Tab-separated table of C-alpha atoms and ligand atoms in Angstrom:
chain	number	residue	atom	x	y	z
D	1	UNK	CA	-16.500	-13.896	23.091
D	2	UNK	CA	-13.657	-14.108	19.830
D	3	UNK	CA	-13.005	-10.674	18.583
D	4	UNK	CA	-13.071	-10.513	14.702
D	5	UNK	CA	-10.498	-9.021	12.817
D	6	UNK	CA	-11.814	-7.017	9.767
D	7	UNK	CA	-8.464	-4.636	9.887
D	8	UNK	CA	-6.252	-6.650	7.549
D	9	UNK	CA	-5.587	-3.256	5.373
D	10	UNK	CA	-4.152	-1.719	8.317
D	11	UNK	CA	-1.867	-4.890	9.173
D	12	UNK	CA	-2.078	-8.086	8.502
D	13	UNK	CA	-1.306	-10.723	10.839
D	14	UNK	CA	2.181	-12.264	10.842
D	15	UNK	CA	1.598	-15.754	9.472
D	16	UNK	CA	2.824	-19.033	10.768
D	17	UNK	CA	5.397	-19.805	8.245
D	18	UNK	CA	6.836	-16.043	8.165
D	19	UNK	CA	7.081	-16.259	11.980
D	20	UNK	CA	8.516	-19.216	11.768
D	21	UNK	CA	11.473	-18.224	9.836
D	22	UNK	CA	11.680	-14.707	11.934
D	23	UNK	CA	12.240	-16.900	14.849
D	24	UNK	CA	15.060	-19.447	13.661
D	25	UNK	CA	16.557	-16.253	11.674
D	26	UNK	CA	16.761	-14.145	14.924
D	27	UNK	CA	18.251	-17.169	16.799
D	28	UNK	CA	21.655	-17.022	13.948
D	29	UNK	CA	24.338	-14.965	16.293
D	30	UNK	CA	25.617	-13.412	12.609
D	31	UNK	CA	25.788	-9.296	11.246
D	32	UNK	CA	24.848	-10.160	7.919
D	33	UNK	CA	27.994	-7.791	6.465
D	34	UNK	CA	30.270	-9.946	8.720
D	35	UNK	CA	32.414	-12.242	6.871
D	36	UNK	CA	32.726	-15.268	9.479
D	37	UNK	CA	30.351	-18.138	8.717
D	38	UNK	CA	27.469	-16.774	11.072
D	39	UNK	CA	27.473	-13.257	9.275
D	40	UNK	CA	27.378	-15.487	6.172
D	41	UNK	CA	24.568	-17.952	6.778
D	42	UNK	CA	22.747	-14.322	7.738
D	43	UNK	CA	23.726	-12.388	4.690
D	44	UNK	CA	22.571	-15.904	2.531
D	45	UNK	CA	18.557	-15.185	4.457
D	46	UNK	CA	18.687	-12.105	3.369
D	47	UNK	CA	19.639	-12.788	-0.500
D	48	UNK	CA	16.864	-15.551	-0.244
D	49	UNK	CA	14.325	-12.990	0.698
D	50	UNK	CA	15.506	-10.822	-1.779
D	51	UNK	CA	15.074	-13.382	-4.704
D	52	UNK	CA	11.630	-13.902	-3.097
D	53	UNK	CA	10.177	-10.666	-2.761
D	54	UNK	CA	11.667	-10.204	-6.539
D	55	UNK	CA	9.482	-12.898	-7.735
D	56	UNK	CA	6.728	-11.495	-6.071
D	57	UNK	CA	6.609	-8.621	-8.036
D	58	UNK	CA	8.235	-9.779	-10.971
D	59	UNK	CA	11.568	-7.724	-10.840
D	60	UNK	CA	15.329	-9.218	-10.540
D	61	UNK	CA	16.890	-9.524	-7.083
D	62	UNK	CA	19.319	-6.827	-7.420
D	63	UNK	CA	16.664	-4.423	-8.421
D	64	UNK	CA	15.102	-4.658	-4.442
D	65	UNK	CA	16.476	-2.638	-1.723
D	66	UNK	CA	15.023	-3.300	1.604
D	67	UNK	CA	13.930	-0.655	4.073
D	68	UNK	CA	12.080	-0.594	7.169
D	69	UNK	CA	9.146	-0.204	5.891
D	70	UNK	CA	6.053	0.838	2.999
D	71	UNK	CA	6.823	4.640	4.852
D	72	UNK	CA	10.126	4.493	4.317
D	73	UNK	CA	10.004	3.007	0.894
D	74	UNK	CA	7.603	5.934	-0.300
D	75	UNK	CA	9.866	8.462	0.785
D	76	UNK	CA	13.207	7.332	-0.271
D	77	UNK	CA	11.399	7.347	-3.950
D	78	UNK	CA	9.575	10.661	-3.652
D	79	UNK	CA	12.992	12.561	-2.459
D	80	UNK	CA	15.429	10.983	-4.498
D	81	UNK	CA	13.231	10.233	-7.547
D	82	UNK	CA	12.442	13.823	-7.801
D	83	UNK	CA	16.290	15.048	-7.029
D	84	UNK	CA	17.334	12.663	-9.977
D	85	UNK	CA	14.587	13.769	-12.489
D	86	UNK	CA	14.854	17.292	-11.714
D	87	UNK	CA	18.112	18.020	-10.015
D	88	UNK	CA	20.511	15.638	-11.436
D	89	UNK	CA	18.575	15.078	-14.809
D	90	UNK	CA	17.050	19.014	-15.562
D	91	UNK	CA	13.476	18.004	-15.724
D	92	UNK	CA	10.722	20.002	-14.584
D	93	UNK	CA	10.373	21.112	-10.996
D	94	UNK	CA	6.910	19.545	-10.941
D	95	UNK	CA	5.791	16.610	-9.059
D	96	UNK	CA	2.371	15.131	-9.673
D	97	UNK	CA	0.583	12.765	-7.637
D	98	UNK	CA	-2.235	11.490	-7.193
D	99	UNK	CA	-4.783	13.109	-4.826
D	100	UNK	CA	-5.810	9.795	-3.276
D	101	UNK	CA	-2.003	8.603	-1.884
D	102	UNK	CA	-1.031	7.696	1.397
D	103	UNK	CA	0.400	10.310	2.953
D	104	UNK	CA	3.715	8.724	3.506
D	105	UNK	CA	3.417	9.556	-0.345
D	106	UNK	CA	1.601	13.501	-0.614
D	107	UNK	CA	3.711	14.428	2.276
D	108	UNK	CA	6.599	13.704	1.013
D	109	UNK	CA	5.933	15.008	-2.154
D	110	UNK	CA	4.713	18.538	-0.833
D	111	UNK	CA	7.980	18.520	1.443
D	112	UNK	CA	10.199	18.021	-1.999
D	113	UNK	CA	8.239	20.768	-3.830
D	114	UNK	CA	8.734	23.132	-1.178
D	115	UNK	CA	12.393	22.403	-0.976
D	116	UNK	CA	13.048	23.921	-4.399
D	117	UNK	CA	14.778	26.946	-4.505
D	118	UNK	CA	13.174	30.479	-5.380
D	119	UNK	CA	9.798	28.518	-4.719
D	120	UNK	CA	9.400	27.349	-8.044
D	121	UNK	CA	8.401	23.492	-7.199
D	122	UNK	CA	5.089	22.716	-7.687
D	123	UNK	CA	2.902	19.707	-6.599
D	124	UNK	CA	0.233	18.784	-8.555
D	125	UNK	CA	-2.943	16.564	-7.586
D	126	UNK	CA	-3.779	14.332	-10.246
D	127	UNK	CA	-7.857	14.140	-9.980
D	128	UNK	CA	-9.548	11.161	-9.051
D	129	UNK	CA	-12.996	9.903	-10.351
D	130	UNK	CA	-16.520	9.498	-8.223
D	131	UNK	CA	-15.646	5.603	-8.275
D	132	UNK	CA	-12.251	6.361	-6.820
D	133	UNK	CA	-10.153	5.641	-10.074
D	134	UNK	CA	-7.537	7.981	-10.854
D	135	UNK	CA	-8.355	8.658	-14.835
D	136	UNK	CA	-5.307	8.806	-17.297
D	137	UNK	CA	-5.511	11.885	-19.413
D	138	UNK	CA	-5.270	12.862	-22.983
D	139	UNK	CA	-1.676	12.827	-24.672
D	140	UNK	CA	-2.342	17.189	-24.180
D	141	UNK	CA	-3.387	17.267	-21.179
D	142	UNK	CA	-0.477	14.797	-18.965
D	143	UNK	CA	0.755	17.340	-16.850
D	144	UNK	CA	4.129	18.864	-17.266
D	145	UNK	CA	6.083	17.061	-14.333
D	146	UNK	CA	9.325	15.189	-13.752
D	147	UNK	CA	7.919	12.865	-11.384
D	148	UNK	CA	4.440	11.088	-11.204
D	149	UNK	CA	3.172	8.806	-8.664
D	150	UNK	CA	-0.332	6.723	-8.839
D	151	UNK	CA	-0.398	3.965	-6.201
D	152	UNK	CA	-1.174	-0.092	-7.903
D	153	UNK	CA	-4.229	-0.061	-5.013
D	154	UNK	CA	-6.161	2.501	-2.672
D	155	UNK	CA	-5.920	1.768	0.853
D	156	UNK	CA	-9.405	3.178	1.594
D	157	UNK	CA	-11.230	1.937	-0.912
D	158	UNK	CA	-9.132	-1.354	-2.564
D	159	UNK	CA	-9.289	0.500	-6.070
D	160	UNK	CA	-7.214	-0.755	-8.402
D	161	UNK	CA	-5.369	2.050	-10.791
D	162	UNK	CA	-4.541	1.772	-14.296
D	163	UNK	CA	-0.628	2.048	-13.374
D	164	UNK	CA	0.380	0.765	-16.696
D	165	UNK	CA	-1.575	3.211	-18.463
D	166	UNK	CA	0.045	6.039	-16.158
D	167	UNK	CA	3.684	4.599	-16.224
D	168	UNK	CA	3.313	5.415	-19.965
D	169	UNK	CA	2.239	8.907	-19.864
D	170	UNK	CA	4.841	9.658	-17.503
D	171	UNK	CA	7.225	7.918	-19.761
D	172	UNK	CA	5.735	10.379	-22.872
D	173	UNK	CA	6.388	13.125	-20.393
D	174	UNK	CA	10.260	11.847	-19.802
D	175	UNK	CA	9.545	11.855	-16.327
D	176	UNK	CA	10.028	8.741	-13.721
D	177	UNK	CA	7.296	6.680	-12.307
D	178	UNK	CA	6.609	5.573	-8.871
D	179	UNK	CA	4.062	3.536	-7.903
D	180	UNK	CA	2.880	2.750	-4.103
D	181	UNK	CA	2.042	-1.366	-3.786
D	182	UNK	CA	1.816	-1.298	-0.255
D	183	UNK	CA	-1.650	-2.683	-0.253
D	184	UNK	CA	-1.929	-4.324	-3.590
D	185	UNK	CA	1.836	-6.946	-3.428
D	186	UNK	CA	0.604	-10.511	-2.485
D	187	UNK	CA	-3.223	-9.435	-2.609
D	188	UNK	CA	-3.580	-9.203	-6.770
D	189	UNK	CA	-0.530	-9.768	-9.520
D	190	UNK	CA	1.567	-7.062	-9.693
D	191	UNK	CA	4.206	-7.066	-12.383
D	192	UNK	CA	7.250	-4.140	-12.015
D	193	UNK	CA	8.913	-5.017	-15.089
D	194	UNK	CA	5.413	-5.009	-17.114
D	195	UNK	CA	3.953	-2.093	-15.787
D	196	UNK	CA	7.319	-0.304	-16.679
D	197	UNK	CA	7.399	1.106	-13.040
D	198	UNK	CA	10.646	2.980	-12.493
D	199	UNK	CA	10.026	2.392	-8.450
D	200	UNK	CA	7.507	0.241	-6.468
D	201	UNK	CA	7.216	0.459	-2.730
D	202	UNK	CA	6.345	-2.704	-0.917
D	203	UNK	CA	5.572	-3.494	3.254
D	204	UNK	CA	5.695	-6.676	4.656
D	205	UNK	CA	3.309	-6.322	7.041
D	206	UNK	CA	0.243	-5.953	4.410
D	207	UNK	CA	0.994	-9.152	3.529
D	208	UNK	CA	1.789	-11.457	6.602
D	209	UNK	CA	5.025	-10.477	7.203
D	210	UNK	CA	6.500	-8.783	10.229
D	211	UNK	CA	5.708	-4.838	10.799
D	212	UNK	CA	9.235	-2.654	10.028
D	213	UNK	CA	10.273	-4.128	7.455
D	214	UNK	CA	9.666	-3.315	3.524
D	215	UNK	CA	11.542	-2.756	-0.021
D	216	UNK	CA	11.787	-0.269	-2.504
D	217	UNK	CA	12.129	-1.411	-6.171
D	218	UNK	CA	14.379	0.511	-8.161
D	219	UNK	CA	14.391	-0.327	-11.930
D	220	UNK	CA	17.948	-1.722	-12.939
D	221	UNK	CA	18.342	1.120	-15.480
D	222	UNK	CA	17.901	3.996	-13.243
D	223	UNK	CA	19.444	2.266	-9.863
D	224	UNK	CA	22.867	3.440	-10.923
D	225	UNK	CA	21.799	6.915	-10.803
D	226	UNK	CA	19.542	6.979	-8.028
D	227	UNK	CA	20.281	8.505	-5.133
D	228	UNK	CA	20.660	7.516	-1.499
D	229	UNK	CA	18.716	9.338	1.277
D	230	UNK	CA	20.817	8.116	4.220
D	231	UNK	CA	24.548	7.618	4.214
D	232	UNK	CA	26.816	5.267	6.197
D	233	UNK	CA	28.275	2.295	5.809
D	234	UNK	CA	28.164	-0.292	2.325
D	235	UNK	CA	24.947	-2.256	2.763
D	236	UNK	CA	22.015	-2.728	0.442
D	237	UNK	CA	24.554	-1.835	-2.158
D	238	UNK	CA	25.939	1.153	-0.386
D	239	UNK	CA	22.277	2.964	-1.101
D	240	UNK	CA	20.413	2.378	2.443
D	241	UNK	CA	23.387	1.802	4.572
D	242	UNK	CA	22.498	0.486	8.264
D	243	UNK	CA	22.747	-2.963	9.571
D	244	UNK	CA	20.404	-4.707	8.083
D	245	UNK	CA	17.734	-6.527	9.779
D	246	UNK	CA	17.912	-10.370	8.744
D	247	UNK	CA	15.530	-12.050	10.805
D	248	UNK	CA	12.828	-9.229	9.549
D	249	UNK	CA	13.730	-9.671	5.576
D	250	UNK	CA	13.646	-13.099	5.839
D	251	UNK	CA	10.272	-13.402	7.434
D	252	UNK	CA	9.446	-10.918	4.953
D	253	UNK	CA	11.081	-13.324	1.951
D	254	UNK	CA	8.899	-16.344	3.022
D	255	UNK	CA	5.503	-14.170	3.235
D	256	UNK	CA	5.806	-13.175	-0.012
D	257	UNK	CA	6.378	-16.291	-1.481
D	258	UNK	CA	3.638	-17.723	0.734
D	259	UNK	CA	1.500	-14.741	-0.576
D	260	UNK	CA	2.119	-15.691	-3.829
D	261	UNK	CA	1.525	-19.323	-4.027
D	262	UNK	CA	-1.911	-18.698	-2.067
D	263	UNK	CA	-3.120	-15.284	-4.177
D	264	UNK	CA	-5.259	-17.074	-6.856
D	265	UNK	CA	-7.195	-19.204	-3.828
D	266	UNK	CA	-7.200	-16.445	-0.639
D	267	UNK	CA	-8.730	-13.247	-3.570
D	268	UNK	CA	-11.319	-15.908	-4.242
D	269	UNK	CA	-12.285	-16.829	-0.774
D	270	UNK	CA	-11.984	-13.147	0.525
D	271	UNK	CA	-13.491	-11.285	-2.509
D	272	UNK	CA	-16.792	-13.561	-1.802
D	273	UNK	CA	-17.223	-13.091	1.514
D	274	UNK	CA	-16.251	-9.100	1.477
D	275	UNK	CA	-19.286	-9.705	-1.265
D	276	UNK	CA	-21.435	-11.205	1.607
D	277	UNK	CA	-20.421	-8.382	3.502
D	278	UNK	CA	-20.979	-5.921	1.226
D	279	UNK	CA	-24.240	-7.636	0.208
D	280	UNK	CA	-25.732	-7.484	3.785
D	281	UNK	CA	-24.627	-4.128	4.401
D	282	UNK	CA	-25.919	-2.543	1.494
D	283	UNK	CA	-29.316	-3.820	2.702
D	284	UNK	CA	-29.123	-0.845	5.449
D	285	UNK	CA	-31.038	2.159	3.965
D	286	UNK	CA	-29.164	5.139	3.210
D	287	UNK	CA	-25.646	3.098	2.993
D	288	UNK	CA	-23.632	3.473	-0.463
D	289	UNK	CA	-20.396	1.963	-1.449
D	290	UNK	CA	-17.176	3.768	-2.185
D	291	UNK	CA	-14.908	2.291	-5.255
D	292	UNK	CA	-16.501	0.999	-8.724
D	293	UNK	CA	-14.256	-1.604	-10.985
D	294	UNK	CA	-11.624	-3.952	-9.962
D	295	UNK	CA	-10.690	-3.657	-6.445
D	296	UNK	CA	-8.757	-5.350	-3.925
D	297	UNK	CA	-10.509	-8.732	-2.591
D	298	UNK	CA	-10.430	-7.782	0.496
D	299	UNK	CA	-11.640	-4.040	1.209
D	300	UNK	CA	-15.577	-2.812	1.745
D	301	UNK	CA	-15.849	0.632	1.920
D	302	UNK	CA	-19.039	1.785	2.647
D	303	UNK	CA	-20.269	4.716	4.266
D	304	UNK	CA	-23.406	5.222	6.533
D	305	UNK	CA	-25.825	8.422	5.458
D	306	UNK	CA	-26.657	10.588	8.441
D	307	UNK	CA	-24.374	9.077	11.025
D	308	UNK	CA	-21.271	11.325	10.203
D	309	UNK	CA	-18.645	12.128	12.273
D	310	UNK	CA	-19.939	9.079	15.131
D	311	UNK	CA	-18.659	6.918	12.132
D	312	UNK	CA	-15.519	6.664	14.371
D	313	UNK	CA	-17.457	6.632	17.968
D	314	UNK	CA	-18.806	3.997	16.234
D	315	UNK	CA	-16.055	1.838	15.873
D	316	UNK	CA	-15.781	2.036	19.580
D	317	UNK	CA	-18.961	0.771	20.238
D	318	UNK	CA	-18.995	-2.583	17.856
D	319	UNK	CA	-18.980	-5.346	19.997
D	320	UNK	CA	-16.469	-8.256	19.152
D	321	UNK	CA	-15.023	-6.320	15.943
D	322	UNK	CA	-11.769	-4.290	14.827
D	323	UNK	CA	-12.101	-2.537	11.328
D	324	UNK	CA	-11.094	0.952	10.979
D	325	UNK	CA	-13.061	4.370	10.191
D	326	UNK	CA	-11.954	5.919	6.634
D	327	UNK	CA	-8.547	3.543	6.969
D	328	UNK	CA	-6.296	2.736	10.287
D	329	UNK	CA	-3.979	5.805	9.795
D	330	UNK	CA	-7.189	7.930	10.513
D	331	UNK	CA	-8.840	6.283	13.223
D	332	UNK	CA	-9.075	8.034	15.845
D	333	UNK	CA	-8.773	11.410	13.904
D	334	UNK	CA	-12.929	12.718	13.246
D	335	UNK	CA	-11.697	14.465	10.135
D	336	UNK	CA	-13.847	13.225	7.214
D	337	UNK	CA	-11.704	10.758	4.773
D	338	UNK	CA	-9.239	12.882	2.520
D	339	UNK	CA	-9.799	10.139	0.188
D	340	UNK	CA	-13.685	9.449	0.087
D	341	UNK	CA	-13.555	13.782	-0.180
D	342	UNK	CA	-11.503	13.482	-3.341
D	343	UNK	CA	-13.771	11.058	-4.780
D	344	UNK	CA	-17.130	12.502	-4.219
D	345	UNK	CA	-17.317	16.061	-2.417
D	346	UNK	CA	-20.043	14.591	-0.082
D	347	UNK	CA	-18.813	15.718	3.582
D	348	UNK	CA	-21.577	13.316	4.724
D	349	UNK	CA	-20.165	10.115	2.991
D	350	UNK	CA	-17.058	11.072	3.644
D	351	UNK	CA	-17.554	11.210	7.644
D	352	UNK	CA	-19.414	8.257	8.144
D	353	UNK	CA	-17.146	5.915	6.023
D	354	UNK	CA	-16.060	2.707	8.020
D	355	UNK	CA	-13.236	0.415	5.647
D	356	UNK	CA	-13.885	-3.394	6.694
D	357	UNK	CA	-10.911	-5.382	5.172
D	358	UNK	CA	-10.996	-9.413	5.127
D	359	UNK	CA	-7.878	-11.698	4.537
D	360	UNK	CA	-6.603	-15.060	4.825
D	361	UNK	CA	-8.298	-15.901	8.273
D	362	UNK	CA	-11.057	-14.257	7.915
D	363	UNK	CA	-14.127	-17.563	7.929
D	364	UNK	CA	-17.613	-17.421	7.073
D	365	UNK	CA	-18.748	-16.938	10.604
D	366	UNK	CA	-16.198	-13.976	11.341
D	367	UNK	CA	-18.401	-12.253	8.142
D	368	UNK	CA	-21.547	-12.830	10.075
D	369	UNK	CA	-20.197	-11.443	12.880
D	370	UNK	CA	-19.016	-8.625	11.263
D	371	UNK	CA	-22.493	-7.953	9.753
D	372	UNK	CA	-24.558	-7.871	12.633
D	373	UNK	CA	-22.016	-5.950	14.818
D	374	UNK	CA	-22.565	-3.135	12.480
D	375	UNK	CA	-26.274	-3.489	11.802
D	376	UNK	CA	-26.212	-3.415	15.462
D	377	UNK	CA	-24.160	-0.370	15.811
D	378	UNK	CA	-25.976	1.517	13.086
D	379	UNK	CA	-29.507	0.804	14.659
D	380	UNK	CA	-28.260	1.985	17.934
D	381	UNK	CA	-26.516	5.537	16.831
D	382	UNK	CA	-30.004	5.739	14.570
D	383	UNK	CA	-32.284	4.929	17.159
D	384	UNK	CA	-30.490	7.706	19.420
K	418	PLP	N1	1.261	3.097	1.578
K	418	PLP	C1	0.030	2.574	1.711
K	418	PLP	C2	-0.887	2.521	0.538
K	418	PLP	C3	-0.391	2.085	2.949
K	418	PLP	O1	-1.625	1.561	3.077
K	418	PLP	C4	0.507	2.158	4.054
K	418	PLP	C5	0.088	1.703	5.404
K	418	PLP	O2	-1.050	1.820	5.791
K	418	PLP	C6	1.785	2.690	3.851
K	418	PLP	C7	2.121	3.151	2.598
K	418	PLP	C8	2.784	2.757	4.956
K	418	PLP	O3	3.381	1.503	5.150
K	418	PLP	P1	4.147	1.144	6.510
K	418	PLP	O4	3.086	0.934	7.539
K	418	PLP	O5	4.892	-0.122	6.208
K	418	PLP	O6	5.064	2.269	6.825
């Protein structure tokens, strides 16, 4: 029997063309910082992913800085973005984000709090709505920090935030803005320069790239000042030394641009069968759907009332089908969704959440077979 994919939030698989280019990349003998013709006709890849993944998001090359990854990405910006608007610049020793990040994101942010001296850093949670937006507040009431971060999509849910909106507080506030694209790049337009983002995080392998690889936009104006977080030798501009990888970027280049030239046809296709989905599902009684408003194409959130905590036993037992419990950084963890518990309170919903996320492969049939594998599952854990 085929197994069906529904896990595309947690990774997306690496597609033809990107894998192609990964594998006549890795072939070149070159170090991309050598200056013999093989290092060359590396270090050329990589500025042709570069100029890619800048298109992607609507920034200029020199403005992307790869890493190895969305993890990586969010915590090069949390660290140094706070040590250059507090530190280095004398803002406040306060760091909001929102309560609904990835963790590579709150963790990070809690660690940078705590290493203030005379424990005067502070993180604060920037509330989130029932429907999983995260609401941007009253000129009086924008918190007093140095550093805000609101991620361009929710992981969990597919919610997409008003990042504009919050670069622009943050901006009334003097402080820097981060946002986390990880799961929105190549799925819905997303603009750096026009959201007036001061640093976007990006991972390849949300978007058919390889896993390991991903980019951290730093705004032009601040990239001067902005500080490294590992020190070695003069790549990426001297700021994220480390030879760099140029078989990974360069798959990474051509999924972007492949992401880009299919966006306007794949969120069309996907969004109407995760409405199938969603459709179907909904049918269950006692089975309500997390995130109101625009959302990713891709995601269905929806949680199951009164099967709780076997939400994730449950995963085990769908026949044919891979989606994730809550989203794929949880699975296997029974704690109730930190995310779904932010939105709504209810412990229940929270518990029995299961995120099925669609993508570019994703046919008609795989939908159906996705539908009836949880129907199925439901009914059984139900029935006892
Ligand atoms: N940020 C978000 C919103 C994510 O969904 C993820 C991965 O699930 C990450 C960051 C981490 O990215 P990576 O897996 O490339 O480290």
């Amino acid at each position: 029997m085929k197994t069906v994919y529904a896990d595309y939030a947690a990774s997306a698989p690496i597609s033809e063309r990107a894998l192609a280019v990964f594998e006549e990349t890795a072939r070149m003998p070159g170090n991309p910082s050598s200056l013999h013709e093989a290092g060359q006709a590396a270090a050329d890849r990589i500025e042709k992913a570069r100029a890619q993944v800048a298109a992607l998001i609507g920034a200029d090359p020199e403005e992307i800085f790869f890493t190895s990854g969305g993890t990586e990405s969010d915590n090069w910006a949390v660290f140094s973005g706070f040590r250059l608007a507090c530190e280095i610049r004398g803002g406040p020793p306060v760091l909001a984000v929102s309560a609904i990040e990835h963790d590579a994101v709150l963790k990070s942010a809690a660690e940078a709090a705590g290493r203030i001296g005379n424990g005067e850093g502070k993180l604060v949670l920037l509330p989130v709505s029932e429907g999983g937006v995260v609401p941007v507040p009253r000129e009086e009431e924008i918190p007093r920090a140095s550093f805000f971060s609101v991620m361009t999509a929710n992981n969990e849910t597919g919610v997409v935030q008003p990042v504009g909106e919050w670069a622009r507080v943050s901006h009334v506030r003097g402080a820097l803005f981060h946002t986390d694209a990880v799961q929105a790049a190549g799925q819905i337009p997303v603009n750096a320069k026009e959201t007036e983002a001061d640093l976007m995080s990006l991972s390849a392998h949300k978007l058919h790239g390889p896993v390991g690889v991903g980019a951290l936009f730093v705004r032009r104006e601040i990239a001067g000042e902005f500080p490294n977080r590992t020190f070695g030798g003069g790549q990426e501009g001297g700021k994220r030394p480390g030879t760099v990888p140029a078989a990974l970027i360069a798959a990474f280049g051509e999924a972007a641009e492949e992401s880009a030239e299919k966006m306007e046809e794949d969120a069309r296709r996907i969004s109407a069968l995760r409405d199938f989905v969603e459709a179907e599902l909904l049918s269950l009684p006692g089975t309500v759907r997390s995130g109101e408003g625009e959302r990713l194409p891709g995601i269905a959130n929806l949680s199951f009332r009164g099967v709780g905590g076997e939400a994730a036993s449950l995963l085990c037992g769908l026949a044919g089908v891979m989606l994730s419990a809550g989203s794929a950084c949880h699975a296997g963890n029974e704690e109730p969704s930190r995310v779904l518990l932010s939105m709504t309170g209810d412990r229940d919903r929270a518990s029995s959440a299961l995120r099925i996320s669609l993508g570019r492969e994703t046919t008609e049939e795989d939908a159906r077979a996705v539908i009836r594998a949880v129907k199925d599952a439901i009914e059984r854990i139900r029935n006892g």
